[in-house]
Short mmCIF file of C-alpha atoms in Angstrom, two decimals:
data_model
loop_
_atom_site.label_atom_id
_atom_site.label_comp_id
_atom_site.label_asym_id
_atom_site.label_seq_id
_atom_site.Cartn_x
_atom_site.Cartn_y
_atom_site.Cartn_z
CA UNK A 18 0.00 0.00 0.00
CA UNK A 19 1.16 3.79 -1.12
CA UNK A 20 1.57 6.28 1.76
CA UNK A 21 0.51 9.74 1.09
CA UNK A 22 3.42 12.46 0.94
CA UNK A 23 3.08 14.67 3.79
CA UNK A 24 3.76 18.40 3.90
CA UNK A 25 6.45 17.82 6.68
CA UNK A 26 7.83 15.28 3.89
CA UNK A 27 7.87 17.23 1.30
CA UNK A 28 9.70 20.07 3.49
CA UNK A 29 12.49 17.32 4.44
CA UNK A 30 12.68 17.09 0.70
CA UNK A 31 13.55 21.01 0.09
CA UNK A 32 16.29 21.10 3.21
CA UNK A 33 17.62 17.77 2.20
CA UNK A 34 18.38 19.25 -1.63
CA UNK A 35 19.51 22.59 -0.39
CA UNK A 36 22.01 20.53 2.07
CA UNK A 37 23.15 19.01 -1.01
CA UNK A 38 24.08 22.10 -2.90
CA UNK A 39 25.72 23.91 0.12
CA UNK A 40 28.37 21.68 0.10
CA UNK A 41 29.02 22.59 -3.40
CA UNK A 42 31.27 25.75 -3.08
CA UNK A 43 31.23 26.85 -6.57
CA UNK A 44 28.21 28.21 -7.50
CA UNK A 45 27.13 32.19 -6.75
CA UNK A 46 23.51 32.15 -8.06
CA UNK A 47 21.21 29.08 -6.49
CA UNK A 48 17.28 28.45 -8.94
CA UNK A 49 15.05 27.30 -7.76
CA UNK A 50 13.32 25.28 -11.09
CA UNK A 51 9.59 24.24 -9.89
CA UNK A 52 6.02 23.87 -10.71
CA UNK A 53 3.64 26.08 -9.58
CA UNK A 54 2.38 24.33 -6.62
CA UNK A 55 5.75 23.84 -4.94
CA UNK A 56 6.02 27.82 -4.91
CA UNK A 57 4.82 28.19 -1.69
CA UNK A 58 7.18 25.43 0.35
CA UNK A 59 10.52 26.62 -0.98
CA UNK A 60 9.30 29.92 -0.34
CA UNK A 61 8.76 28.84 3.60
CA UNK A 62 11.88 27.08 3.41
CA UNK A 63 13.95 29.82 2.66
CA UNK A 64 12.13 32.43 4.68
CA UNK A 65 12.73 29.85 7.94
CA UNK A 66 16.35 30.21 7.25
CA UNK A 67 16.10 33.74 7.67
CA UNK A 68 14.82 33.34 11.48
CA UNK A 69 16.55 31.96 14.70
CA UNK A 70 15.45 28.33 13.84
CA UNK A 71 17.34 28.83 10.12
CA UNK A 72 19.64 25.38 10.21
CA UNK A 73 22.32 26.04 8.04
CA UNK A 74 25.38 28.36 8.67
CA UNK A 75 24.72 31.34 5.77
CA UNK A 76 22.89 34.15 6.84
CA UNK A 77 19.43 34.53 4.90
CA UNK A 78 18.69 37.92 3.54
CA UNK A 79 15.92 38.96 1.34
CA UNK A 80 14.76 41.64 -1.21
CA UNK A 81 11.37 42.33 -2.52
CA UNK A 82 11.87 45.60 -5.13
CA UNK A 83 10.06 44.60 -7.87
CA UNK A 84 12.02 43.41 -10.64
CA UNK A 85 12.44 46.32 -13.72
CA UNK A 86 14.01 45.75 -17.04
CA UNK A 87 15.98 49.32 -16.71
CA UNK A 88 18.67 47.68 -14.31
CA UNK A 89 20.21 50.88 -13.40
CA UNK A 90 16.72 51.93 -11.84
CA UNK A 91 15.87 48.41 -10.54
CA UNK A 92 19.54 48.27 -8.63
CA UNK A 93 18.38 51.80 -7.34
CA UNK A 94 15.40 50.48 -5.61
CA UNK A 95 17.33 47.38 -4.45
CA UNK A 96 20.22 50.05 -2.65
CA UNK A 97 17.07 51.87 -1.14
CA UNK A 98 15.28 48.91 0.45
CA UNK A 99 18.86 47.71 1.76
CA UNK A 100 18.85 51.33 3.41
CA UNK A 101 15.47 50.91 5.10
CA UNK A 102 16.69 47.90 6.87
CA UNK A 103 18.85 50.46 8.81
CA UNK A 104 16.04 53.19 9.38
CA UNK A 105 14.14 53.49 12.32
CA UNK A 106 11.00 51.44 13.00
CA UNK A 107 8.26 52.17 14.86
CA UNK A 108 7.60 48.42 16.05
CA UNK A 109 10.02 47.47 18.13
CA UNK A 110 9.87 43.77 17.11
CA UNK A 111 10.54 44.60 13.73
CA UNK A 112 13.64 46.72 14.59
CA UNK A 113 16.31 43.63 14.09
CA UNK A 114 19.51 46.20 13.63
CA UNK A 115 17.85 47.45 16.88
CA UNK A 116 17.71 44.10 18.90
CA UNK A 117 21.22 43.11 17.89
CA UNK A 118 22.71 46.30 19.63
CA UNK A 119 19.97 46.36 22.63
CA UNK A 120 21.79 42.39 23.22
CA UNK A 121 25.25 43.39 22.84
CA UNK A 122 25.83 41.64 19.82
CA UNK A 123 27.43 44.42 17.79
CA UNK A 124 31.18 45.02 18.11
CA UNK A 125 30.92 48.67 16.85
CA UNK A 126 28.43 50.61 15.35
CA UNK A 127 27.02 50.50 11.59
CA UNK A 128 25.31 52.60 9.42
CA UNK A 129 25.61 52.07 5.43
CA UNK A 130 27.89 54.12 3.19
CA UNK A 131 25.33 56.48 1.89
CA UNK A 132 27.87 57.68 -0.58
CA UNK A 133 28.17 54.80 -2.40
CA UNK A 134 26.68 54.12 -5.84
CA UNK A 135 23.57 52.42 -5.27
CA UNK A 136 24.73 49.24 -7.48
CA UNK A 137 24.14 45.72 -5.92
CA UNK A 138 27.71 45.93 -5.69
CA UNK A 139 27.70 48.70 -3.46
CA UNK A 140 25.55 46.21 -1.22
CA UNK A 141 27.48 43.24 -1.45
CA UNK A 142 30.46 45.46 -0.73
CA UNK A 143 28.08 47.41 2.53
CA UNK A 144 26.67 43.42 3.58
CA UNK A 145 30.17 42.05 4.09
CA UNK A 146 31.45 45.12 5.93
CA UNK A 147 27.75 44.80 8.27
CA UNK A 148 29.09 40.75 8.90
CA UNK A 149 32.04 42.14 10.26
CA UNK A 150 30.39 44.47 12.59
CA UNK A 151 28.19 41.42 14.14
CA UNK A 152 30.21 39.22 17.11
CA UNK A 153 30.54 35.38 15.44
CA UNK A 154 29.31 36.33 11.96
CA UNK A 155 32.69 37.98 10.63
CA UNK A 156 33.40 34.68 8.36
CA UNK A 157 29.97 33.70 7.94
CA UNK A 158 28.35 34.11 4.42
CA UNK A 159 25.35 35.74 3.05
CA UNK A 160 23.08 34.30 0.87
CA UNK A 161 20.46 36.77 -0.35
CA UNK A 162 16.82 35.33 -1.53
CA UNK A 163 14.89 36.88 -4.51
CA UNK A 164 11.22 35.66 -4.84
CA UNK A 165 9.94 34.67 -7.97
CA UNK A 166 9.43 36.71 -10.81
CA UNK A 167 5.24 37.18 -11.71
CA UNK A 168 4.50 35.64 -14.84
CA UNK A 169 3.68 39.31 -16.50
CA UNK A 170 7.28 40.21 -15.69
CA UNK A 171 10.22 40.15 -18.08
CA UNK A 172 13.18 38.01 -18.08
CA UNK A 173 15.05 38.52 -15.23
CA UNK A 174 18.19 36.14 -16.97
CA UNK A 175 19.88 39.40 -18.01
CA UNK A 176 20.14 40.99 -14.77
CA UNK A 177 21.48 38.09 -13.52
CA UNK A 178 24.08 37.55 -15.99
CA UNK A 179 25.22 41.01 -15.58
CA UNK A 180 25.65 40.22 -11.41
CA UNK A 181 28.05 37.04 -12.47
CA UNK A 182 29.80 38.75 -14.57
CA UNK A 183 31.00 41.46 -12.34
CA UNK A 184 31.17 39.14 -9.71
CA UNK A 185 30.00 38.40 -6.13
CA UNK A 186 32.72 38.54 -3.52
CA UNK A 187 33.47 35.33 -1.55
CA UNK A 188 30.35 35.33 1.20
CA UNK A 189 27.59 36.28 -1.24
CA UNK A 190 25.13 34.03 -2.92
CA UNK A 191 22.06 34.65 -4.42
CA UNK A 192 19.02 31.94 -4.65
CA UNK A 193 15.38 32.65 -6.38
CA UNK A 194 12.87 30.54 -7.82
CA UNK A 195 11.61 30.02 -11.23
CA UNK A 196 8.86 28.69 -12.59
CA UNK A 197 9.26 25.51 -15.23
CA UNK A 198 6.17 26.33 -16.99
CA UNK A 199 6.83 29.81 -17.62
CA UNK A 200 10.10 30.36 -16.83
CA UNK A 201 11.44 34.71 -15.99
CA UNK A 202 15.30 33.62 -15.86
CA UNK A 203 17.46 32.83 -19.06
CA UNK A 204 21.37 32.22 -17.68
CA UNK A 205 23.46 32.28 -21.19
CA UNK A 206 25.57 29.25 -21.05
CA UNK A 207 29.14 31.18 -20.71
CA UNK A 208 27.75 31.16 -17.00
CA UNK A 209 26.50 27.85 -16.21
CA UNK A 210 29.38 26.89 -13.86
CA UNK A 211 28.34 29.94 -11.31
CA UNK A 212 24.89 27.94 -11.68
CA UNK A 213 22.92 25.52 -9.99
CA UNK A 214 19.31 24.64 -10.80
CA UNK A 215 17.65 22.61 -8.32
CA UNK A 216 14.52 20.24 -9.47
CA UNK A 217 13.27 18.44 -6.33
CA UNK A 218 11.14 15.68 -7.20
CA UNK A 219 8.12 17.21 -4.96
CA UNK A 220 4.41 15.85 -4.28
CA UNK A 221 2.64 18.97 -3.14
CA UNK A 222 -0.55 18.69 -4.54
CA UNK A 223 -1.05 15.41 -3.28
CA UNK A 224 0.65 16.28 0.23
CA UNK A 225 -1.95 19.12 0.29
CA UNK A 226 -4.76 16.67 -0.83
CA UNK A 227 -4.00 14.20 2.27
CA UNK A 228 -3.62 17.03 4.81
CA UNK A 229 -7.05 18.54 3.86
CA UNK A 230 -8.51 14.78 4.07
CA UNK A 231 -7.14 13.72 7.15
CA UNK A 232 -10.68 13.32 8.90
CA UNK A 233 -12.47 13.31 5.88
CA UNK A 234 -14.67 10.18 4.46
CA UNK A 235 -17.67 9.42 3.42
CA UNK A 236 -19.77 8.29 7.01
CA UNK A 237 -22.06 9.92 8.90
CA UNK A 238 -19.92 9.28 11.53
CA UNK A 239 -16.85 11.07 10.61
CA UNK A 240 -16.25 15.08 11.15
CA UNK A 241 -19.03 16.62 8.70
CA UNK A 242 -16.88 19.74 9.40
CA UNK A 243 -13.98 17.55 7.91
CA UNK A 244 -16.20 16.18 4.89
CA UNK A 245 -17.24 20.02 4.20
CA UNK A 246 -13.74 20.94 3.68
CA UNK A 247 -12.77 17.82 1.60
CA UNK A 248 -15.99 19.10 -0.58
CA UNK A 249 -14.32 22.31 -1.00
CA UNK A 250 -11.90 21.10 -2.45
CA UNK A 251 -13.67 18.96 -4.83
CA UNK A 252 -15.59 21.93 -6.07
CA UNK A 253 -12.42 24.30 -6.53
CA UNK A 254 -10.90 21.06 -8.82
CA UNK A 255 -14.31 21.77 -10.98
CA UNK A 256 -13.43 25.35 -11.61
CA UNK A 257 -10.01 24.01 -13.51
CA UNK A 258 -12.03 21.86 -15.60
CA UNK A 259 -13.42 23.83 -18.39
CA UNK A 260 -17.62 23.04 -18.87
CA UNK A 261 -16.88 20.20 -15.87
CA UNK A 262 -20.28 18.67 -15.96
CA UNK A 263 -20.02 17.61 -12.48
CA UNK A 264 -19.44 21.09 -11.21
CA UNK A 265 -23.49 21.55 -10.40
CA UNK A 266 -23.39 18.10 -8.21
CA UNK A 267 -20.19 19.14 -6.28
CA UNK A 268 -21.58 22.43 -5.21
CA UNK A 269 -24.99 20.62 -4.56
CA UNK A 270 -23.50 18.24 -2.08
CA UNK A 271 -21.44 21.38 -0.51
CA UNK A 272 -24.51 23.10 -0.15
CA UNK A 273 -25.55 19.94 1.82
CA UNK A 274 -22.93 19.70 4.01
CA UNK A 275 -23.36 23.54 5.07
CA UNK A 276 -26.68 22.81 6.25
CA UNK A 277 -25.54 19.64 8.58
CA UNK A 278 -22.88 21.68 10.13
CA UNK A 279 -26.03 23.58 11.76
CA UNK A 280 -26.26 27.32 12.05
CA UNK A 281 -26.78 30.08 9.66
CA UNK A 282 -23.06 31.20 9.63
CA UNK A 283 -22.07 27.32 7.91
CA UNK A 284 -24.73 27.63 5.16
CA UNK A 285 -23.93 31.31 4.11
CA UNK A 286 -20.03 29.78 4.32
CA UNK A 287 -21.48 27.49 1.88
CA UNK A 288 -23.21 30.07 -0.80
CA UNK A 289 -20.26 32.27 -0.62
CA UNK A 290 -18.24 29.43 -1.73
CA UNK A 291 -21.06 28.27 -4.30
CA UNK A 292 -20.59 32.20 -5.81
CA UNK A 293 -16.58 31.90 -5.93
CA UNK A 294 -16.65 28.73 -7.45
CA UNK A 295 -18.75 29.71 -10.26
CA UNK A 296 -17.45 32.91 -11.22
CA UNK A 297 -14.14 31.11 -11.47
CA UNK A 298 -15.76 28.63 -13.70
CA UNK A 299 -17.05 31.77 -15.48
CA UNK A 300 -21.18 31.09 -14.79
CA UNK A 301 -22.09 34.53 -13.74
CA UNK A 302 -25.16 34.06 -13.31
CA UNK A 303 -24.96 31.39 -11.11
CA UNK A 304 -22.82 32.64 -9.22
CA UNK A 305 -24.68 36.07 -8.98
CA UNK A 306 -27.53 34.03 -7.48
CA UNK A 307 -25.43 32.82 -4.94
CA UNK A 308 -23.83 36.05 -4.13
CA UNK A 309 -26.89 37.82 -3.63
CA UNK A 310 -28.42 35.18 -1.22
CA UNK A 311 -24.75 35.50 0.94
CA UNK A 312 -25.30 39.22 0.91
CA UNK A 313 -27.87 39.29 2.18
CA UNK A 314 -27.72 36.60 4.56
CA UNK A 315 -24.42 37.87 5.86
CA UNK A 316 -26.02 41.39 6.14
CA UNK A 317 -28.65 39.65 8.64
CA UNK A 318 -25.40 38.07 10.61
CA UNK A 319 -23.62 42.22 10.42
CA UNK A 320 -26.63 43.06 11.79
CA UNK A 321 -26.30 40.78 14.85
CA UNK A 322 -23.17 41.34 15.14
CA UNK A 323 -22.23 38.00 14.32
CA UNK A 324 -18.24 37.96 13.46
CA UNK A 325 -19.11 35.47 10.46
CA UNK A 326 -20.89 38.20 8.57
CA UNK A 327 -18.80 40.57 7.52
CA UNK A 328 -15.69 39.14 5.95
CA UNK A 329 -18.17 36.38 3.53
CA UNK A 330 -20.55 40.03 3.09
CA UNK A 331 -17.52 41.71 1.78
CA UNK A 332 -16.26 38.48 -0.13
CA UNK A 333 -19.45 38.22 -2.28
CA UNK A 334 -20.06 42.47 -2.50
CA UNK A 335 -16.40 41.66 -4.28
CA UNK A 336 -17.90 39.07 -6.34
CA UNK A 337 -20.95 40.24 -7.41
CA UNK A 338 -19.55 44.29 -8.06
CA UNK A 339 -16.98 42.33 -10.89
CA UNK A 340 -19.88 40.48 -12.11
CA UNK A 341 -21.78 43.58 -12.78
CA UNK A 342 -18.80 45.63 -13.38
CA UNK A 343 -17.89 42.83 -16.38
CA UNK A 344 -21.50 43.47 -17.96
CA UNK A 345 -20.97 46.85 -17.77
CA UNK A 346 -23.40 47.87 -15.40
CA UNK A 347 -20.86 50.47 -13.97
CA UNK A 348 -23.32 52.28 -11.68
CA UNK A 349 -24.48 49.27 -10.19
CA UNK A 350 -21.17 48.42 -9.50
CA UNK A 351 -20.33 51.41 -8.03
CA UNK A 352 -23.27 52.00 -5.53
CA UNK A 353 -21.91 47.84 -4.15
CA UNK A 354 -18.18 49.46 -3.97
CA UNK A 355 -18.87 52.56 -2.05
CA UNK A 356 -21.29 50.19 0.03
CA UNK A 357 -18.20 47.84 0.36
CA UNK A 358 -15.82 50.98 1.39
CA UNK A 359 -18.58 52.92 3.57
CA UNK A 360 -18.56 49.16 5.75
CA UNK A 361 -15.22 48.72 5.61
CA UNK A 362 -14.31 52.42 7.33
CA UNK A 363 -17.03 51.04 10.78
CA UNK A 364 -14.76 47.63 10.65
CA UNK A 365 -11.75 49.37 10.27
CA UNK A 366 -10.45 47.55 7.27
CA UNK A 367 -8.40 49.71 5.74
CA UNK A 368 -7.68 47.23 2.81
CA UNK A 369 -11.05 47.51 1.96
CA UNK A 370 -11.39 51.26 2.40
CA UNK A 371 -8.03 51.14 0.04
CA UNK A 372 -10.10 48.19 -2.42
CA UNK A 373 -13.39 49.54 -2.36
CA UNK A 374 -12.61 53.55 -3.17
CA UNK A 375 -10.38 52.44 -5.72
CA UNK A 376 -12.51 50.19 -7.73
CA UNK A 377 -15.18 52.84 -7.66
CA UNK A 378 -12.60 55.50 -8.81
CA UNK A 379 -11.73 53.30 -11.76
CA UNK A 380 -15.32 52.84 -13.01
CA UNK A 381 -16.49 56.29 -12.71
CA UNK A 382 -13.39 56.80 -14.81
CA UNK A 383 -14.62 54.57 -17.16
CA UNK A 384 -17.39 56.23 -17.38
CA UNK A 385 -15.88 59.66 -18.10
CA UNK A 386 -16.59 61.22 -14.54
CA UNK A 387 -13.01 62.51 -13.77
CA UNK A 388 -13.30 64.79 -10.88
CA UNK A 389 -15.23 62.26 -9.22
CA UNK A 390 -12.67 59.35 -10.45
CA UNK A 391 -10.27 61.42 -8.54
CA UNK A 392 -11.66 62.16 -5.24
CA UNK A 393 -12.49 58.26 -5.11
CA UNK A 394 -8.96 57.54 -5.36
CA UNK A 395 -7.76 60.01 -3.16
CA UNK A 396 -10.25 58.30 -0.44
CA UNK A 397 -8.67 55.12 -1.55
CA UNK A 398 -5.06 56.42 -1.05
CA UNK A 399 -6.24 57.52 2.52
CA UNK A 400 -7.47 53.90 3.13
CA UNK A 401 -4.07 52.99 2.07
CA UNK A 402 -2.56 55.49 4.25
CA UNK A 403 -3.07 53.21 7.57
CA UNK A 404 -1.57 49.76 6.27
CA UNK A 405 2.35 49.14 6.22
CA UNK A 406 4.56 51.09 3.91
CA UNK A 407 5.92 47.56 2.87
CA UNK A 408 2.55 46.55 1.91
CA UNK A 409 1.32 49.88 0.24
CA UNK A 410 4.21 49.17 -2.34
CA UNK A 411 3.35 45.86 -3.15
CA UNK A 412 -0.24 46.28 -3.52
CA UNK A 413 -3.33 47.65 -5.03
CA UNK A 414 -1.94 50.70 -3.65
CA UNK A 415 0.33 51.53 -6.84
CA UNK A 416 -2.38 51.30 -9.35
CA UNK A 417 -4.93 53.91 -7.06
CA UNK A 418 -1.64 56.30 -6.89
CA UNK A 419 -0.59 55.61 -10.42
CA UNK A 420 -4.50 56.75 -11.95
CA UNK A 421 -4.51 59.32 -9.03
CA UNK A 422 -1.31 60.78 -11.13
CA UNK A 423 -3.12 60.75 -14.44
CA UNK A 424 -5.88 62.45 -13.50
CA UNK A 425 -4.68 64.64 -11.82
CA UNK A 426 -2.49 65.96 -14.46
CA UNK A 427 -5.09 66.06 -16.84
CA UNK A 428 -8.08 68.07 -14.89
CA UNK A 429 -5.83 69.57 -12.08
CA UNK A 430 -3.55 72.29 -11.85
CA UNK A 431 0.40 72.45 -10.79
CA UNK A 432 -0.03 72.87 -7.00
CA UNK A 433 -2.62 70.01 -6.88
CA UNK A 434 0.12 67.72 -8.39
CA UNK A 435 3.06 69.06 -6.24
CA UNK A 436 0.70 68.06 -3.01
CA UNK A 437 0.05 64.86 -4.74
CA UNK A 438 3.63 63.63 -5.45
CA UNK A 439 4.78 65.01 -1.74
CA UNK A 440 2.24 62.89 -0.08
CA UNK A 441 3.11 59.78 -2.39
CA UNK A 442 6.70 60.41 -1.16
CA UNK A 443 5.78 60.06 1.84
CA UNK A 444 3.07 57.02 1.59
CA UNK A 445 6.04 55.20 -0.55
CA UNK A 446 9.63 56.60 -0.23
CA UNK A 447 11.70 58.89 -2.33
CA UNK A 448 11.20 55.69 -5.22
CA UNK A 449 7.61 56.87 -5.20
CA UNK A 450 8.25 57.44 -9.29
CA UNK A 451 10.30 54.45 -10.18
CA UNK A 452 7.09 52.16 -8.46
CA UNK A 453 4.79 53.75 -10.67
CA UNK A 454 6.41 53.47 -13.48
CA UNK A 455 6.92 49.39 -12.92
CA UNK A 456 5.70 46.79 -15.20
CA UNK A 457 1.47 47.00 -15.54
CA UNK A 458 1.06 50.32 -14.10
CA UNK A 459 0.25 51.35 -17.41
CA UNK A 460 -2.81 49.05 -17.43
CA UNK A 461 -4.22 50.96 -14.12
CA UNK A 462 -5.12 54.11 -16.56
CA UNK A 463 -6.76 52.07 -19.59
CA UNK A 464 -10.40 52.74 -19.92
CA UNK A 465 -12.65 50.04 -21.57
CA UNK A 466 -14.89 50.70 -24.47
CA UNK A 467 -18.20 51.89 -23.48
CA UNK A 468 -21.43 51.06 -25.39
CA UNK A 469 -22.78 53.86 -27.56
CA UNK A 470 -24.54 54.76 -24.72
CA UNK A 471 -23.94 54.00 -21.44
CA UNK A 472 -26.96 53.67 -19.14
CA UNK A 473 -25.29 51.64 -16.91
#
């Protein structure tokens, strides 16, 4: 009989091939070569090896400026998050240069060469010199993670190249993933011996699979809370089979299930899934007839204060809003957006505020309502104003401030602008104008066709 891979397995897996290619001393630039679904565990691998528990000698570091094909300006954004490490933080916790002087561990004093170029070189050069500054770490290497490339962005094989052929100094290595299936990183041959590709033989959809059915079956007598999540996961392998004919039947039983859990939180659980599933599997109208039932069940649940309502309420607003939104029935999606953001500012989910105002700022922009497109994304950039920097410039957050830009250049005057840019600087650091400028920012300003006329 087979055993099931587990995800603990599968984990053993990833150390035991990265043990395997640290003893190898000649390589500078570690990928990663996966599927899709083994993203996520390398990923955890490599960010454990940045903490205290990390069991192998090299010191993790890790960058997340989003890649840009102008290298000069990419390596610029690079030097400035390796600056930030060194800044201030409000959080204690998160202050690590901080804890390492509070507990003595620092022989002197550091701060980075802000003279230098900012060049990856300059922070090889700025890393090593940090090593030295850190009691036991003054021969201990650095090995510096970059997370995978999306599949929108270009290949990042050049880049690399370039690194290898300046050169790393002896403590620096660099490791990132790439996808098989679509892969961002070309390494020209000349540098294939400063290269190791590592293809673990991995199970993860199956070691997945057997975590989520541990419990599961088919008896009465097992865990119906179990059985509900197995279903889940039955319907959600539907949605990746186009025109599955047993998609109706999965959701049916799910539906099922939701009810025999007891209580009105489980069934609207179940409809909200019931909506996801099929707008994934592209039946709108399905799954607008699901939606609406878990709005305005949830609503009922808000309205008892009953934790369960609001996050599947603003789940299925989301759903339904891009349901109408992709018929182009604009103002209907609208009035569900601002209903989404209005909600979201008495939870306190800023996200939302950020989601919801933003969304509505693109569609009355569609719709040729500029001034009003504009103060809706200015109310989404205030949403946006209470989450992490860190998270404002890897989010949603761009494509509000990159549209806010636009139009405000086109129906606003000078001074409007200068306020505009000096509170992005502040909301995203002096790089406010490289971020906007990234790969698919250009997409946040595109307006769809409207219909001759547009009643909607």
């Amino acid at each position: 009989m087979t055993t099931s891979p587990t995800i603990g397995q599968e984990f053993y897996k990833v150390r035991e091939t990265w043990a395997a290619a640290d003893r190898d001393h000649q390589w500078k630039l570690a990928i990663w070569l996966i599927q899709y679904a083994d993203v996520e565990i390398i990923d955890k691998f490599l960010e454990t090896e940045r903490t205290a528990i990390g069991v192998f000698k090299e010191i993790f570091f890790r960058f997340d400026s989003p890649y840009q094909e102008d290298h000069e300006a990419y390596e610029q954004l690079l030097w400035n998050e390796f600056l930030e490490w060194f800044e201030p933080v409000p959080r204690e916790e998160y202050d690590v240069y901080g804890a390492l002087k509070k507990d003595g561990l620092l022989k002197t004093d550091y701060q980075p060469d802000r003279h230098l170029a900012p060049t990856v070189q300059s922070i090889w050069k700025e890393l090593r010199r940090f090593m030295g500054c850190v009691r036991g770490l003054e021969e201990t290497g650095c090995c510096i993670y970059f997370p995978p490339l999306r599949p929108e962005q270009a290949d990042a094989g050049a880049w690399y190249a370039d690194v290898l052929k300046k050169g790393l100094p002896d403590g620096i290595r660099l490791v990132t993933i790439d996808i098989a299936a679509n892969s961002r990183i070309t390494i020209p041959r000349t540098f294939a011996h400063q290269v190791k590709i590592l293809q673990p033989s991995l199970q993860m959809v199956a070691a997945i699979n057997h975590e989520m059915d541990k419990g599961g079956g088919n008896s009465d007598t097992i865990s119906v809370d179990a059985r509900f999540r197995k279903q889940i996961r039955k319907v959600m392998d539907c949605t990746t089979q186009p025109d599955s004919p047993t998609l109706d039947q999965e959701i049916s039983v799910l539906l099922s299930l939701s009810k025999k859990m007891g209580g009105e939180p489980h069934e609207v659980a179940g409809m909200m899934i019931a909506a996801q599933a099929y707008f994934m599997a592209r039946e709108s109208d399905k799954s607008a007839g699901y939606a609406d039932k878990a709005i305005r069940l949830s609503r009922q649940l808000m309205d008892r204060n009953d934790p369960a309502g609001y996050p599947t309420w603003k789940s299925c607003v989301m759903i339904r809003a891009a349901i109408l939104a992709g018929k182009k029935k604009r103002k209907q999606a609208i009035a569900l957006y601002e209903a989404l953001a209005l909600e979201a500012v008495n939870k306190g989910d800023a996200f939302m505020i950020m989601e919801g105002y933003r969304l509505c700022g693109h569609l009355h922009y569609e719709l040729g309502q500029m001034n009003t497109a504009f103060e809706n994304l200015l109310l989404s950039m205030t949403g946006g104003s209470y989450l992490e920097r860190e998270v404002r410039r890897q989010s949603t957050f761009l494509h509000a401030a990159a549209m806010a830009v636009h139009l405000c250049e086109k129906i606003r005057g000078p001074e409007d602008l200068a306020i505009l840019e000096s509170n992005l600087q502040e909301l995203l650091g002096d790089d406010w104008h490289t971020l906007l400028q990234a790969d698919g920012m250009d997409k946040a300003t595109v307006r769809r066709k409207s219909t001759l006329f547009e009643f909607n």
